[in-house]
PDB file of C-alpha atoms in Angstrom:
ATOM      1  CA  UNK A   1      10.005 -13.909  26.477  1.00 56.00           C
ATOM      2  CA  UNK A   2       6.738 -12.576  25.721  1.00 64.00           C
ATOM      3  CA  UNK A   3       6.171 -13.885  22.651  1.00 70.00           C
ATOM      4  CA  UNK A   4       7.131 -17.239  23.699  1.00 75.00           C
ATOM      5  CA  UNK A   5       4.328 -17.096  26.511  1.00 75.00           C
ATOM      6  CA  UNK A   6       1.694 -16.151  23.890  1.00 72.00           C
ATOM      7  CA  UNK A   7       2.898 -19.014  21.434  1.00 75.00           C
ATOM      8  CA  UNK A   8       2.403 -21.395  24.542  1.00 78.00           C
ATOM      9  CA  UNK A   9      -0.938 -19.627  25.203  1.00 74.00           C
ATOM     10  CA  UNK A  10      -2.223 -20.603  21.684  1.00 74.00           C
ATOM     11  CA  UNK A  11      -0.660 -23.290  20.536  1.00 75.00           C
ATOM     12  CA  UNK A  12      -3.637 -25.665  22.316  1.00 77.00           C
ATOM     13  CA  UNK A  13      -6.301 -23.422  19.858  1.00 75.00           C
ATOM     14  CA  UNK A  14      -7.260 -24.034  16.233  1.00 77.00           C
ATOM     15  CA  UNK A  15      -6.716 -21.073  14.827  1.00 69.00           C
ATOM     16  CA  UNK A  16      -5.777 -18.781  11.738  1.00 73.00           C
ATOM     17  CA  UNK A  17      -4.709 -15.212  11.832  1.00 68.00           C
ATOM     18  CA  UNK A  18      -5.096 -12.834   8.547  1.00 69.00           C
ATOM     19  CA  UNK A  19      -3.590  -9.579   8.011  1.00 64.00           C
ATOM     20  CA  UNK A  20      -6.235  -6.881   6.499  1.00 59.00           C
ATOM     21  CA  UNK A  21      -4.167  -4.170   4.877  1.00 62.00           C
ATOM     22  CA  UNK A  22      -5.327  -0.875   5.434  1.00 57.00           C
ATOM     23  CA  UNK A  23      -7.226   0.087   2.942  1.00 58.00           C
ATOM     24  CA  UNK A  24      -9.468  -3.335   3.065  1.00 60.00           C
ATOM     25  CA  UNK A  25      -9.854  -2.733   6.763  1.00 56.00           C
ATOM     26  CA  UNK A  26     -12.683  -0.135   6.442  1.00 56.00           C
ATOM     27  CA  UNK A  27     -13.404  -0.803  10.470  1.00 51.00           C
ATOM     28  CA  UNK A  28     -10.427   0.831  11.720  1.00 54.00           C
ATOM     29  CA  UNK A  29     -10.762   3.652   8.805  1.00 56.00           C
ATOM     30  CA  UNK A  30     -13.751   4.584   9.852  1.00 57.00           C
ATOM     31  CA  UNK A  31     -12.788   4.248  13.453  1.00 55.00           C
ATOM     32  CA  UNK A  32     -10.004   6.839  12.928  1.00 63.00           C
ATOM     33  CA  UNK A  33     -12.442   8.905  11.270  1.00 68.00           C
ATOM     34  CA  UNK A  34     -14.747   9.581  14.347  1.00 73.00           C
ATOM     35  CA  UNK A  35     -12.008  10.076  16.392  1.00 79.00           C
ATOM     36  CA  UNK A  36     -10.893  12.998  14.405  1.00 77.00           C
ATOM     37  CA  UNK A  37     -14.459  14.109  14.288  1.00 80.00           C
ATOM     38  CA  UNK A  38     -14.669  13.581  18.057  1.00 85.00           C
ATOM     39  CA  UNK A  39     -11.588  15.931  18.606  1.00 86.00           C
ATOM     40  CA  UNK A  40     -12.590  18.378  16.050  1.00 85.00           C
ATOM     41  CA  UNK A  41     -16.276  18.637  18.105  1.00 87.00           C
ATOM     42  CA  UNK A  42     -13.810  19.309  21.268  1.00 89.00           C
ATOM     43  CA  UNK A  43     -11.970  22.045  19.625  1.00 89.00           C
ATOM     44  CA  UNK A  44     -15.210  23.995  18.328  1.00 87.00           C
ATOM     45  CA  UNK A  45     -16.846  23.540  22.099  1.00 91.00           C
ATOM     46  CA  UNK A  46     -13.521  24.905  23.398  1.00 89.00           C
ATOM     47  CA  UNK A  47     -12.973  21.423  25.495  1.00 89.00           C
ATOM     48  CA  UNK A  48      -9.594  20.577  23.990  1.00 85.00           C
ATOM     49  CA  UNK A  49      -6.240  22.799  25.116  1.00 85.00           C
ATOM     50  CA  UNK A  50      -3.821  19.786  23.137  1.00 89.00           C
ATOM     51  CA  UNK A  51      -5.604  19.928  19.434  1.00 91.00           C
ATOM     52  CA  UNK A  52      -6.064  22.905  17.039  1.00 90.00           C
ATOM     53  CA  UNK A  53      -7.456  23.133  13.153  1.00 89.00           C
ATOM     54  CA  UNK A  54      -5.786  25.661  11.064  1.00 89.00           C
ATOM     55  CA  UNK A  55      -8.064  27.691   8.420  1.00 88.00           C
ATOM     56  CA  UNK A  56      -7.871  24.348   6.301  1.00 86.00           C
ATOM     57  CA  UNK A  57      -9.239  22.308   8.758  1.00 84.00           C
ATOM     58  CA  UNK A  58      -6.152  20.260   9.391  1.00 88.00           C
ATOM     59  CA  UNK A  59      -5.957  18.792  12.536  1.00 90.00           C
ATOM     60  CA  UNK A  60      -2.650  19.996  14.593  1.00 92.00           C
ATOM     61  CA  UNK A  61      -1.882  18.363  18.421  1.00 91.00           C
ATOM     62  CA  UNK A  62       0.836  20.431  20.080  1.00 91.00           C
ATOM     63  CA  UNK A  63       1.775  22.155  16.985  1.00 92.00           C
ATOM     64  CA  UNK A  64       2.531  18.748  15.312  1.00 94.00           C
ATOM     65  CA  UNK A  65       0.506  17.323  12.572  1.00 92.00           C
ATOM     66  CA  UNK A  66      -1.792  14.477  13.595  1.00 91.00           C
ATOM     67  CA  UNK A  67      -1.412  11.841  10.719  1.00 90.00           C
ATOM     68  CA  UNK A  68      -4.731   9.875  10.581  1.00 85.00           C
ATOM     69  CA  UNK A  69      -4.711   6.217   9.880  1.00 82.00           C
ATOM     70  CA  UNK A  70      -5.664   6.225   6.240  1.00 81.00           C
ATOM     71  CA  UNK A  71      -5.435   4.571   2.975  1.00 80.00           C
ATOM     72  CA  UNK A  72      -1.422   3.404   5.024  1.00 86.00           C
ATOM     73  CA  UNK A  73      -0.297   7.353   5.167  1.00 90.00           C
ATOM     74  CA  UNK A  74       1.198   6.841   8.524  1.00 90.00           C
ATOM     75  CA  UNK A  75       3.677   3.982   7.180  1.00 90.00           C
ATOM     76  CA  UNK A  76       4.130   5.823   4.335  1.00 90.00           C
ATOM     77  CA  UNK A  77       5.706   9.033   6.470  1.00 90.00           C
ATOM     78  CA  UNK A  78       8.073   6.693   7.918  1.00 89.00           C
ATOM     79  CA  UNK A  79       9.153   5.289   5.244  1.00 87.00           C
ATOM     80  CA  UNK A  80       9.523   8.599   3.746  1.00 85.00           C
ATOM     81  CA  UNK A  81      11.768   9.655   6.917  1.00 82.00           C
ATOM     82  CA  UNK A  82      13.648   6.253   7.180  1.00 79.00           C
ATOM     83  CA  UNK A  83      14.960   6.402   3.671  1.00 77.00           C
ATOM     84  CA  UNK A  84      15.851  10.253   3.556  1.00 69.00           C
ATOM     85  CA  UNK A  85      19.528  10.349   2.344  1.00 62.00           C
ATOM     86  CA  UNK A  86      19.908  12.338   5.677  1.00 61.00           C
ATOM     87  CA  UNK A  87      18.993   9.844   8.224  1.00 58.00           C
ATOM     88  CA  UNK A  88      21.454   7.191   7.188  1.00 62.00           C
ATOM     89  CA  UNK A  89      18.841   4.341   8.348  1.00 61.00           C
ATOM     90  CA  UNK A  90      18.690   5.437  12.229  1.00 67.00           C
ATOM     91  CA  UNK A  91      17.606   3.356  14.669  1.00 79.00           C
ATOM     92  CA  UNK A  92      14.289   3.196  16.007  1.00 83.00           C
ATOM     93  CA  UNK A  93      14.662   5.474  18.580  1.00 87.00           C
ATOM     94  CA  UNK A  94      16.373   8.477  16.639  1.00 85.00           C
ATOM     95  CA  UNK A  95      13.665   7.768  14.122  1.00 85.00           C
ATOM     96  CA  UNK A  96      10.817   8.557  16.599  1.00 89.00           C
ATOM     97  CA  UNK A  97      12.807  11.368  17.482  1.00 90.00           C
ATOM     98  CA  UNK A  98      12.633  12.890  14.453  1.00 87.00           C
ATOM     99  CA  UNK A  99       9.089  12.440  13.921  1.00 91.00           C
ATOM    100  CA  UNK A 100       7.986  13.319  16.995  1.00 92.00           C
ATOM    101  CA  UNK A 101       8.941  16.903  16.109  1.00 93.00           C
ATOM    102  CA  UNK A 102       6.884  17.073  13.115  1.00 93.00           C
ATOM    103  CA  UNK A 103       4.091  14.524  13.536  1.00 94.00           C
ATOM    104  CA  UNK A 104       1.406  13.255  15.780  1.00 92.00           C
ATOM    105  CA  UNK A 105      -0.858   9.813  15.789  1.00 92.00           C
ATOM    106  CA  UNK A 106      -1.907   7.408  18.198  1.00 88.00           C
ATOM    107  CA  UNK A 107       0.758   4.409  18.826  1.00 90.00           C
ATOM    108  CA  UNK A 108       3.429   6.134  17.071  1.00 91.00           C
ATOM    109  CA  UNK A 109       6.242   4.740  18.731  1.00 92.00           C
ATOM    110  CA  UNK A 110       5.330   1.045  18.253  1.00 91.00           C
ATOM    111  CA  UNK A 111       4.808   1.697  14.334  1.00 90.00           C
ATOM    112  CA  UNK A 112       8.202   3.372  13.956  1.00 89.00           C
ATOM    113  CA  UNK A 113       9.431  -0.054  16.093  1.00 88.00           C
ATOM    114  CA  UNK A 114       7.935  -2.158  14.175  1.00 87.00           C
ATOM    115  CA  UNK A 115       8.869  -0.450  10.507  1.00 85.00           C
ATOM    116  CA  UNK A 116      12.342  -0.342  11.465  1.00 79.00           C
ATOM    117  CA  UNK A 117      12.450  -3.725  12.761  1.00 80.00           C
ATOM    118  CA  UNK A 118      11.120  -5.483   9.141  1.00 72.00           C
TER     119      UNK A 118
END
């Protein structure tokens, strides 16, 4: 239903939309960089109870890792998880699930959704 109210939105503009793959997006790279730094400035003023760096300076949120949106890592980790001969190609939700345990980013649940769903 949604989607059908947004095609009925646009359908009266002239327009083209483009896909930028990650890596030729350099806006949202660098946006996901000063995020990061933002939280890692939080940690060393003692403002943030969620995120930790270990003595490598990973950044950890809840004892997960936080993946950063880079060079397509994130897709890569589910993809990773999704064809592990132990899943057996699980659902969306069950996917998340197992994620969730491990990792950490921003809109994580909509990227498993829409992995699974291609």
């Amino acid at each position: 239903m949604r989607q059908r109210r947004w095609i009925e939105l646009l359908k009266d503009y002239d327009l083209s939309i483009n896909n930028h793959p990650g890596k030729a997006n350099k806006v949202a790279d660098a946006l996901s960089r000063k995020k990061i730094g933002k939280i890692k400035e939080q940690i060393q003023e003692g403002k943030s109870q969620e995120f930790q760096t270990d003595e490598n300076g990973v950044l950890w949120m809840k004892g997960r890792l936080c993946v950063p949106d880079i060079d397509g890592i994130r897709e890569e980790v589910i993809s990773e998880a999704h064809k592990s001969k132990f899943s057996i190609h699980p659902g969306r939700t069950k996917m998340y699930r197992d994620l969730e345990k491990n990792y950490w980013w921003n809109g994580m649940k909509k990227d498993v959704a829409i992995f699974v769903s291609k």
